[in-house]
Each structure stands twice: as structure tokens, then as C-alpha cells.
Amino acid sequence: MPVKIPDHLPATEVLNKENIFVMTESRALTQDIRALKIGILNLMPTKITTEVQILRLLGNSPLQVDIVLLHPKSYKSKHTPEKHLTSFYKTFDDIKEEKFDGLIITGAPVEHLAFEEVAYWEELKEIMAWQLHNVTSTLHICWGAQAGLYYHFGIPKYTLSSKMFGIFTHTVTKRNVPLLRGFDDIFLAPHSRHTEVKREDIEKVPELEILSESEESGIYIVATKDGRQVFVTGHSEYEPLTLKAEYDRDVTAGKEIEKPKNYFPNDDPTKPPVVNWRSHANLLFSNWLNYYVYQQTPYNINEVSKAEGQWERKREGSQV
Ligand SMILES: CC(=O)SCCNC(=O)CCNC(=O)[C@H](O)C(C)(C)COP(=O)(O)OP(=O)(O)OC[C@H]1O[C@@H](n2cnc3c(N)ncnc32)[C@H](O)[C@@H]1OP(=O)(O)O
Ligand SMILES: N[C@@H](CCO)C(=O)O
């Protein structure tokens, strides 16, 4: 939430320059507040687990958030009970006439396929095209990020020689960006993927900025300069035992799999992992929700298509 301060307090200018959100008294008096409408396009096979992980992070804010769960109509999920989907989920057809303040597109275990081979690719393309004019900001996670970067900007994914699996150290590449507000200089986040996107491909796209990366695990956070699309290649939302579950699953299946790096104490899979990425996950989601959704989206949700990116607003010197 913004700090509300007197109109001409000198701190306003200093904090504005640091992108710390302050609201003058006159603006606060005229501010209307409503619940935010956030869609979660859940592409994971472990849908119920993913719901909990994402809702836990979205719930860590004083803002009211209305959640709409979405699944692809063009694909029949093998692992999620039909009853769960019919009870709690909608499809794109149900909501395409509506506007959303935010949309989250999850990961999916389909990296081994070309994007075009994914059963719901045509539907996802439609959703990604729709999102440009009907959602204020979209947060893409892992495969969702690769799919978004490919669909919107033609950025390819590359197969890694071994799975990027574990907890990795990241640094802030671009300072004073609201999404990274309060981030430590070095912070940790989980990765669990067989593919990557490359810096040189992203740097060719003028609309994109690399916000955070890791020496070991590569690109981590990329966003459009207007903040309306955010791409995160890791899984900050993962719970303490999620990587262990993936590791145990692959060991049981007799697959060749290395232990997740920097995860088990002394690299001993019989010991419970120590969580060191939770504070980062909470900050990433609350910054996105606050600065890229709440502060940007119009009070009248039907005007979402007209929402401006925050960088443009800042340049014009107007109050967000
Ligand atoms: C890179 C990232 O984004 S990481 C995020 C993905 N991470 C995870 O999914 C971790 C949890 N998943 C798992 O542990 C496993 O996928 C399991 C245990 C749920 C299932 O494993 P398996 O039975 O070996 O795989 P299976 O062949 O059934 O396919 C798994 C999933 O792949 C996806 N999938 C596979 N082929 C396709 C395809 N052609 N088109 C679309 N989706 C596909 C589906 O999501 C499918 O599950 P669903 O039908 O329930 O949605
Ligand atoms: N996180 C995924 C990677 C595959 O896309 C898994 O281990 O299932």
C-alpha cells in the first residue's frame, strides 16, 4: 500500500525518484478502491497444489483479490479430477468478453515439445492475444514465460544439457524497478526446467528489459518496459518439498536425475530441505500485485485496455 503524506513534503520527490510509492493527501482523498480481478490460467498437471501455492502468495497483501481459475478447454487433463474443473474452473470462452486486472499463466511440463505441439497451443495463443487488450498486467511463470516470450516476441527456448534443478542465487540486473523493490542484492529462487531462454535473444527486443539473472541458472525475470507483461523463469511459488517430490518421482521412475542443487542440507536427500526463497516469493508476488496491477489498473475495469504502463506515467510526471 502507498504511504500517504502531506502534498508538499520534500520526501515525496525523493521517494518518487526511488520509485517508492507515495500518495499525496489530495490524491488519497479522491482514490476509489475495489477488489482486483485476477485470473490464474493453471496449466500444471498438479492443479490443486499449484492453486494453493499461488493463492498463498496472492493472499499476502491487504488488497482484496477476486480469483478466477482458468484451464484450457482444448486439452483434457489426465491428473486433475473433472469434477474439480467443473466445480471451480472456467475456460477462456466463459471469460473472453470480460476484463481482468491481472492474469497469471503457470508453468507446464511440456518443455520437451515444440510450442506448436502442445495440445492447447492455439487456445493459448488466443488467450495471449486477448490479454494484450483485456488485462492490465500478466505474470508468466516458467514454461508460461517461455511460451509468452515466444508468442509475443519470437524468442526461442533452448534445451539444456542437464536439468536446471535446485535453488540458485540471483542478482538484480536493473535497479529502481518497482517489481524488484525491497529485493536483496542477492536472493534465492528455485528452478526446475530442461530448457532456457537466452540473454542475446532478449536483448534484440527493444520492448523487453532483463530485470534479474543468475550466473548459474541464467535469465530469471524479464518484463516489458511498460510493465504489462512479466516473465519469470523460476518457480518462486514452490513449497518446501516440491523439488523433493519431483526428485523422488524421477528416482522412483528410474530416470537419470541429479539431486536438486543447494537444496538438501549437505546434499543429503534424507534431510529436510531448509527454505531460503520464501521471502523473495512473497515480495515478487506482492510487488507485482501492488505496482503492476493495483497501481496501474483503472477504477472502471471496463477501461483496462486503456491502462497505461507505469514507465510512461512516471515520465509524464503524473501521480500513479
Ligand atoms: C518448465 C516448467 O514450467 S516446470 C512446471 C511443470 N512442473 C510440473 O508439472 C511438476 C509436477 N508434475 C509432475 O510431477 C508430473 O507431470 C506428473 C506426476 C503430474 C505426471 O507425470 P507423467 O504421468 O509422467 O506425465 P504425463 O504424460 O501424464 O503428462 C504430464 C502432463 O504433461 C502435460 N502434457 C503432456 N503432453 C502434453 C501435450 N501434448 N499437450 C499439452 N500438455 C501435455 C499435461 O499437463 C500432463 O498432465 P495433465 O494431463 O494432468 O495436465
Ligand atoms: N518441473 C518439471 C520440469 C519438467 O517440465 C518437473 O520436474 O516435472
Short mmCIF file of C-alpha atoms and ligand atoms in Angstrom, two decimals:
data_model
loop_
_atom_site.label_atom_id
_atom_site.label_comp_id
_atom_site.label_asym_id
_atom_site.label_seq_id
_atom_site.Cartn_x
_atom_site.Cartn_y
_atom_site.Cartn_z
CA MET A 1 0.00 0.00 0.00
CA PRO A 2 1.22 3.54 -0.64
CA VAL A 3 2.49 5.83 2.08
CA LYS A 4 0.10 8.76 2.39
CA ILE A 5 1.90 12.03 3.10
CA PRO A 6 1.20 15.80 3.00
CA ASP A 7 1.07 17.24 -0.52
CA HIS A 8 4.32 19.22 -0.49
CA LEU A 9 6.52 17.23 1.90
CA PRO A 10 10.06 17.16 0.36
CA ALA A 11 10.22 13.39 0.91
CA THR A 12 7.65 12.97 -1.90
CA GLU A 13 10.15 13.89 -4.59
CA VAL A 14 13.00 11.81 -3.14
CA LEU A 15 10.81 8.73 -2.71
CA ASN A 16 9.18 9.16 -6.13
CA LYS A 17 12.66 9.12 -7.69
CA GLU A 18 13.33 5.82 -5.93
CA ASN A 19 10.01 4.52 -7.25
CA ILE A 20 8.73 4.17 -3.72
CA PHE A 21 5.03 4.61 -3.89
CA VAL A 22 3.79 7.69 -2.11
CA MET A 23 0.38 9.22 -2.43
CA THR A 24 -0.33 12.84 -1.62
CA GLU A 25 -3.28 13.63 0.65
CA SER A 26 -5.27 15.22 -2.18
CA ARG A 27 -4.87 12.09 -4.33
CA ALA A 28 -5.74 9.82 -1.39
CA LEU A 29 -8.98 11.69 -0.79
CA THR A 30 -10.15 11.06 -4.35
CA GLN A 31 -8.97 7.44 -4.63
CA ASP A 32 -11.63 4.79 -5.16
CA ILE A 33 -10.87 1.22 -4.20
CA ARG A 34 -12.41 -2.03 -5.41
CA ALA A 35 -11.37 -5.69 -5.34
CA LEU A 36 -8.85 -6.70 -8.00
CA LYS A 37 -9.86 -9.38 -10.51
CA ILE A 38 -7.03 -11.82 -11.14
CA GLY A 39 -7.22 -14.81 -13.49
CA ILE A 40 -4.99 -17.85 -12.98
CA LEU A 41 -4.55 -19.89 -16.15
CA ASN A 42 -3.46 -23.13 -14.50
CA LEU A 43 -1.58 -25.32 -16.98
CA MET A 44 0.03 -27.55 -14.36
CA PRO A 45 -0.96 -31.22 -14.01
CA THR A 46 -0.76 -30.70 -10.25
CA LYS A 47 -3.52 -28.07 -10.42
CA ILE A 48 -4.73 -28.26 -6.83
CA THR A 49 -1.21 -27.95 -5.41
CA THR A 50 -0.47 -25.03 -7.73
CA GLU A 51 -3.68 -23.26 -6.70
CA VAL A 52 -2.56 -23.39 -3.07
CA GLN A 53 0.95 -22.18 -3.89
CA ILE A 54 -0.20 -19.18 -5.91
CA LEU A 55 -3.13 -18.23 -3.67
CA ARG A 56 -0.85 -18.28 -0.63
CA LEU A 57 1.30 -15.60 -2.25
CA LEU A 58 -1.58 -13.53 -3.65
CA GLY A 59 -3.22 -13.64 -0.22
CA ASN A 60 -0.25 -11.96 1.42
CA SER A 61 -1.50 -8.43 0.73
CA PRO A 62 -4.08 -6.06 2.19
CA LEU A 63 -5.77 -5.85 -1.22
CA GLN A 64 -8.96 -7.76 -1.91
CA VAL A 65 -8.45 -10.14 -4.79
CA ASP A 66 -11.20 -11.95 -6.70
CA ILE A 67 -9.74 -15.08 -8.23
CA VAL A 68 -10.95 -16.68 -11.46
CA LEU A 69 -9.38 -20.10 -12.13
CA LEU A 70 -8.98 -20.98 -15.79
CA HIS A 71 -7.97 -24.15 -17.62
CA PRO A 72 -7.60 -24.84 -21.34
CA LYS A 73 -10.78 -26.13 -22.90
CA SER A 74 -8.88 -27.69 -25.80
CA TYR A 75 -6.99 -30.16 -23.56
CA LYS A 76 -8.36 -32.89 -21.31
CA SER A 77 -6.34 -33.03 -18.11
CA LYS A 78 -5.28 -36.52 -17.03
CA HIS A 79 -4.38 -35.78 -13.44
CA THR A 80 -6.99 -33.28 -12.25
CA PRO A 81 -10.44 -34.72 -11.49
CA GLU A 82 -13.08 -33.49 -13.96
CA LYS A 83 -15.33 -32.62 -11.01
CA HIS A 84 -12.71 -30.21 -9.66
CA LEU A 85 -12.51 -28.44 -13.01
CA THR A 86 -16.28 -28.21 -13.49
CA SER A 87 -16.77 -27.01 -9.91
CA PHE A 88 -14.06 -24.37 -9.71
CA TYR A 89 -12.72 -23.55 -13.16
CA LYS A 90 -13.82 -21.53 -16.16
CA THR A 91 -12.50 -21.62 -19.69
CA PHE A 92 -11.44 -18.80 -21.98
CA ASP A 93 -14.81 -18.99 -23.78
CA ASP A 94 -16.54 -18.15 -20.50
CA ILE A 95 -14.50 -15.01 -19.80
CA LYS A 96 -13.31 -13.62 -23.11
CA GLU A 97 -15.82 -10.77 -23.01
CA GLU A 98 -14.54 -9.70 -19.58
CA LYS A 99 -11.64 -7.50 -18.44
CA PHE A 100 -9.08 -8.51 -15.81
CA ASP A 101 -6.71 -6.51 -13.66
CA GLY A 102 -4.15 -9.31 -13.67
CA LEU A 103 -3.52 -12.73 -15.19
CA ILE A 104 -1.06 -15.43 -14.12
CA ILE A 105 -0.02 -18.08 -16.64
CA THR A 106 1.60 -21.01 -14.84
CA GLY A 107 4.32 -23.42 -15.87
CA ALA A 108 3.60 -26.73 -17.60
CA PRO A 109 5.65 -29.91 -18.07
CA VAL A 110 5.69 -29.60 -21.86
CA GLU A 111 9.18 -28.29 -22.47
CA HIS A 112 10.18 -31.37 -24.45
CA LEU A 113 7.60 -30.39 -27.07
CA ALA A 114 7.81 -27.63 -29.65
CA PHE A 115 5.32 -24.93 -28.67
CA GLU A 116 3.17 -25.86 -31.67
CA GLU A 117 2.95 -29.48 -30.47
CA VAL A 118 1.33 -28.54 -27.18
CA ALA A 119 -2.31 -29.59 -27.39
CA TYR A 120 -3.68 -26.24 -26.18
CA TRP A 121 -1.20 -24.03 -28.11
CA GLU A 122 -3.82 -22.49 -30.44
CA GLU A 123 -6.04 -21.66 -27.46
CA LEU A 124 -3.08 -20.25 -25.51
CA LYS A 125 -2.19 -18.05 -28.49
CA GLU A 126 -5.74 -16.72 -28.48
CA ILE A 127 -5.54 -16.02 -24.75
CA MET A 128 -2.18 -14.26 -25.14
CA ALA A 129 -3.54 -12.08 -27.93
CA TRP A 130 -6.66 -11.26 -25.88
CA GLN A 131 -4.61 -10.48 -22.79
CA LEU A 132 -2.86 -7.59 -24.55
CA HIS A 133 -6.08 -5.58 -24.63
CA ASN A 134 -8.07 -7.01 -21.74
CA VAL A 135 -5.63 -7.45 -18.84
CA THR A 136 -3.59 -4.75 -17.11
CA SER A 137 -0.59 -6.97 -16.31
CA THR A 138 0.21 -10.64 -16.96
CA LEU A 139 2.70 -12.65 -14.90
CA HIS A 140 4.10 -15.68 -16.73
CA ILE A 141 5.82 -18.49 -14.82
CA CYS A 142 8.46 -20.95 -16.12
CA TRP A 143 7.11 -22.62 -19.28
CA GLY A 144 4.39 -19.94 -19.29
CA ALA A 145 7.21 -17.37 -19.52
CA GLN A 146 8.93 -19.22 -22.36
CA ALA A 147 5.61 -19.52 -24.20
CA GLY A 148 4.85 -15.81 -23.71
CA LEU A 149 8.30 -14.71 -24.86
CA TYR A 150 7.95 -16.94 -27.92
CA TYR A 151 4.42 -15.91 -28.81
CA HIS A 152 4.83 -12.16 -28.27
CA PHE A 153 8.47 -11.68 -29.33
CA GLY A 154 9.57 -14.79 -31.25
CA ILE A 155 12.16 -15.68 -28.57
CA PRO A 156 13.07 -19.40 -28.78
CA LYS A 157 13.71 -21.83 -25.95
CA TYR A 158 16.85 -23.99 -25.97
CA THR A 159 17.27 -27.44 -24.48
CA LEU A 160 19.78 -27.59 -21.62
CA SER A 161 22.39 -30.36 -21.43
CA SER A 162 21.10 -31.18 -17.95
CA LYS A 163 18.06 -30.12 -15.95
CA MET A 164 18.34 -26.75 -14.18
CA PHE A 165 17.20 -28.15 -10.90
CA GLY A 166 17.64 -26.65 -7.44
CA ILE A 167 17.88 -23.36 -5.59
CA PHE A 168 20.02 -20.72 -7.28
CA THR A 169 21.45 -17.31 -6.42
CA HIS A 170 20.14 -14.31 -8.38
CA THR A 171 21.14 -10.69 -8.64
CA VAL A 172 19.25 -7.52 -9.52
CA THR A 173 20.22 -6.51 -13.05
CA LYS A 174 18.18 -3.32 -13.26
CA ARG A 175 17.90 -1.06 -10.23
CA ASN A 176 14.93 1.07 -9.15
CA VAL A 177 12.33 -1.03 -10.87
CA PRO A 178 9.14 -1.34 -8.79
CA LEU A 179 8.86 -5.10 -9.37
CA LEU A 180 12.18 -5.56 -7.55
CA ARG A 181 11.52 -3.09 -4.77
CA GLY A 182 12.93 -4.35 -1.48
CA PHE A 183 14.81 -7.25 -3.12
CA ASP A 184 18.14 -8.10 -1.55
CA ASP A 185 21.22 -7.69 -3.76
CA ILE A 186 21.46 -11.46 -3.79
CA PHE A 187 18.38 -13.64 -3.41
CA LEU A 188 17.42 -17.26 -3.95
CA ALA A 189 14.76 -18.92 -6.07
CA PRO A 190 14.00 -22.47 -7.27
CA HIS A 191 14.33 -23.59 -10.87
CA SER A 192 13.14 -26.88 -12.31
CA ARG A 193 13.37 -26.96 -16.08
CA HIS A 194 15.07 -28.62 -19.03
CA THR A 195 15.10 -25.54 -21.27
CA GLU A 196 16.19 -21.89 -21.15
CA VAL A 197 15.85 -18.55 -22.88
CA LYS A 198 18.98 -16.64 -23.80
CA ARG A 199 20.13 -13.12 -22.99
CA GLU A 200 21.21 -12.38 -26.59
CA ASP A 201 17.71 -13.15 -27.94
CA ILE A 202 16.04 -10.94 -25.33
CA GLU A 203 18.45 -8.06 -25.89
CA LYS A 204 17.36 -7.88 -29.53
CA VAL A 205 13.83 -6.89 -28.46
CA PRO A 206 13.63 -3.18 -27.56
CA GLU A 207 10.37 -3.58 -25.60
CA LEU A 208 11.98 -6.01 -23.14
CA GLU A 209 14.23 -5.49 -20.15
CA ILE A 210 16.15 -8.11 -18.21
CA LEU A 211 15.49 -7.31 -14.55
CA SER A 212 17.21 -10.19 -12.77
CA GLU A 213 19.51 -13.06 -13.65
CA SER A 214 21.75 -15.69 -12.16
CA GLU A 215 25.29 -16.71 -13.04
CA GLU A 216 24.33 -20.36 -12.75
CA SER A 217 20.70 -20.52 -13.82
CA GLY A 218 20.64 -17.69 -16.38
CA ILE A 219 17.82 -15.27 -17.08
CA TYR A 220 15.32 -15.03 -14.22
CA ILE A 221 12.97 -12.02 -14.61
CA VAL A 222 12.21 -10.20 -17.87
CA ALA A 223 9.49 -7.59 -18.33
CA THR A 224 8.16 -5.30 -20.98
CA LYS A 225 9.17 -1.70 -20.32
CA ASP A 226 5.53 -0.76 -19.72
CA GLY A 227 5.24 -3.43 -17.00
CA ARG A 228 2.24 -5.08 -18.65
CA GLN A 229 4.00 -8.39 -19.20
CA VAL A 230 6.31 -10.04 -16.70
CA PHE A 231 8.18 -13.29 -17.40
CA VAL A 232 9.72 -15.30 -14.55
CA THR A 233 11.69 -18.40 -15.49
CA GLY A 234 11.80 -19.95 -12.00
CA HIS A 235 9.25 -21.26 -9.53
CA SER A 236 9.34 -18.92 -6.54
CA GLU A 237 5.89 -20.27 -5.60
CA TYR A 238 7.21 -23.82 -5.00
CA GLU A 239 6.70 -25.18 -1.48
CA PRO A 240 9.48 -26.59 0.71
CA LEU A 241 9.07 -30.15 -0.57
CA THR A 242 8.09 -29.56 -4.22
CA LEU A 243 11.60 -30.12 -5.62
CA LYS A 244 11.98 -33.18 -3.39
CA ALA A 245 8.70 -34.58 -4.76
CA GLU A 246 9.94 -34.09 -8.34
CA TYR A 247 13.29 -35.67 -7.47
CA ASP A 248 11.72 -38.68 -5.68
CA ARG A 249 9.28 -39.12 -8.58
CA ASP A 250 12.10 -39.34 -11.10
CA VAL A 251 14.27 -41.60 -8.91
CA THR A 252 11.30 -43.96 -8.45
CA ALA A 253 10.69 -43.95 -12.21
CA GLY A 254 14.36 -44.94 -12.73
CA LYS A 255 15.14 -41.71 -14.59
CA GLU A 256 18.63 -40.24 -14.64
CA ILE A 257 18.30 -37.29 -12.33
CA GLU A 258 20.81 -35.27 -10.31
CA LYS A 259 19.84 -34.13 -6.83
CA PRO A 260 18.41 -30.59 -6.75
CA LYS A 261 21.39 -28.25 -6.19
CA ASN A 262 21.78 -26.21 -2.98
CA TYR A 263 18.64 -27.77 -1.55
CA PHE A 264 19.17 -30.69 0.82
CA PRO A 265 21.44 -29.93 3.82
CA ASN A 266 24.88 -31.38 2.98
CA ASP A 267 23.29 -32.59 -0.26
CA ASP A 268 21.71 -35.41 1.72
CA PRO A 269 18.23 -36.21 0.34
CA THR A 270 17.22 -37.88 3.61
CA LYS A 271 17.44 -34.48 5.36
CA PRO A 272 14.55 -31.98 5.16
CA PRO A 273 15.41 -29.00 2.93
CA VAL A 274 15.76 -25.57 4.51
CA VAL A 275 13.59 -22.96 2.79
CA ASN A 276 15.55 -19.84 1.77
CA TRP A 277 13.40 -18.44 -1.08
CA ARG A 278 10.08 -17.78 0.70
CA SER A 279 10.64 -14.09 1.44
CA HIS A 280 11.64 -13.50 -2.18
CA ALA A 281 8.48 -15.24 -3.43
CA ASN A 282 6.26 -13.12 -1.22
CA LEU A 283 7.95 -9.91 -2.32
CA LEU A 284 7.82 -10.78 -6.02
CA PHE A 285 4.09 -11.51 -5.94
CA SER A 286 3.15 -8.57 -3.71
CA ASN A 287 5.23 -6.14 -5.80
CA TRP A 288 3.59 -7.39 -9.00
CA LEU A 289 0.13 -7.16 -7.45
CA ASN A 290 0.76 -3.72 -5.98
CA TYR A 291 2.85 -1.89 -8.58
CA TYR A 292 1.91 -3.60 -11.86
CA VAL A 293 -1.73 -4.38 -11.18
CA TYR A 294 -3.29 -2.27 -8.41
CA GLN A 295 -1.44 0.97 -9.13
CA GLN A 296 -1.95 0.73 -12.89
CA THR A 297 -5.39 -0.65 -13.43
CA PRO A 298 -8.25 1.81 -13.91
CA TYR A 299 -11.00 2.02 -11.28
CA ASN A 300 -13.50 1.26 -14.03
CA ILE A 301 -12.41 -2.22 -15.07
CA ASN A 302 -14.02 -1.80 -18.49
CA GLU A 303 -11.27 0.69 -19.26
CA VAL A 304 -8.48 -1.83 -18.70
CA SER A 305 -7.47 -1.73 -22.35
CA LYS A 306 -6.60 1.93 -21.84
CA ALA A 307 -4.39 1.29 -18.81
CA GLU A 308 -1.03 2.92 -19.34
CA GLY A 309 2.26 1.33 -18.44
CA GLN A 310 3.81 2.81 -15.36
CA TRP A 311 7.00 3.93 -17.03
CA GLU A 312 5.07 6.17 -19.39
CA ARG A 313 3.13 7.60 -16.47
CA LYS A 314 6.28 8.28 -14.49
CA ARG A 315 7.89 10.02 -17.43
CA GLU A 316 4.87 12.27 -17.74
CA GLY A 317 5.28 13.07 -14.05
CA SER A 318 1.69 12.20 -13.18
CA GLN A 319 0.70 10.62 -9.87
CA VAL A 320 0.17 6.89 -10.05
C1 LIG B 1 9.13 -25.89 -17.09
C2 LIG B 1 8.01 -25.71 -16.18
O1 LIG B 1 7.13 -24.94 -16.42
S1 LIG B 1 8.07 -26.65 -14.79
C3 LIG B 1 6.40 -26.81 -14.41
C4 LIG B 1 5.94 -28.17 -14.63
N1 LIG B 1 6.16 -28.93 -13.45
C5 LIG B 1 5.39 -29.94 -13.12
O2 LIG B 1 4.43 -30.24 -13.80
C6 LIG B 1 5.75 -30.67 -11.90
C7 LIG B 1 4.68 -31.63 -11.45
N2 LIG B 1 4.37 -32.63 -12.49
C8 LIG B 1 4.63 -33.93 -12.32
O3 LIG B 1 5.19 -34.30 -11.29
C9 LIG B 1 4.25 -34.88 -13.44
O4 LIG B 1 3.97 -34.17 -14.61
C10 LIG B 1 3.05 -35.80 -13.08
C11 LIG B 1 3.49 -36.75 -11.97
C12 LIG B 1 1.87 -34.96 -12.59
C13 LIG B 1 2.62 -36.58 -14.32
O5 LIG B 1 3.69 -37.23 -14.89
P1 LIG B 1 3.51 -38.32 -16.09
O6 LIG B 1 2.36 -39.20 -15.75
O7 LIG B 1 4.82 -38.94 -16.30
O8 LIG B 1 3.26 -37.43 -17.35
P2 LIG B 1 2.03 -37.39 -18.38
O9 LIG B 1 2.45 -37.99 -19.65
O10 LIG B 1 0.81 -37.90 -17.77
O11 LIG B 1 1.86 -35.81 -18.64
C14 LIG B 1 2.02 -34.92 -17.62
C15 LIG B 1 1.47 -33.59 -18.06
O12 LIG B 1 2.15 -33.07 -19.17
C16 LIG B 1 1.28 -32.23 -19.91
N3 LIG B 1 1.26 -32.69 -21.29
C17 LIG B 1 1.89 -33.79 -21.79
N4 LIG B 1 1.74 -33.83 -23.12
C18 LIG B 1 1.03 -32.75 -23.48
C19 LIG B 1 0.58 -32.20 -24.72
N5 LIG B 1 0.84 -32.76 -25.90
N6 LIG B 1 -0.12 -31.06 -24.70
C20 LIG B 1 -0.38 -30.44 -23.54
N7 LIG B 1 0.01 -30.90 -22.34
C21 LIG B 1 0.71 -32.03 -22.31
C22 LIG B 1 -0.05 -32.27 -19.22
O13 LIG B 1 -0.12 -31.20 -18.33
C23 LIG B 1 0.01 -33.58 -18.47
O14 LIG B 1 -0.76 -33.63 -17.30
P3 LIG B 1 -2.32 -33.32 -17.27
O15 LIG B 1 -2.95 -34.06 -18.41
O16 LIG B 1 -2.79 -33.77 -15.95
O17 LIG B 1 -2.46 -31.81 -17.43
N1 LIG B 2 9.42 -29.04 -13.13
C1 LIG B 2 9.17 -30.03 -14.11
C2 LIG B 2 10.11 -29.94 -15.26
C3 LIG B 2 9.53 -30.54 -16.47
O1 LIG B 2 8.92 -29.57 -17.29
C4 LIG B 2 9.20 -31.39 -13.46
O2 LIG B 2 10.20 -31.74 -12.84
O3 LIG B 2 8.21 -32.07 -13.59
#
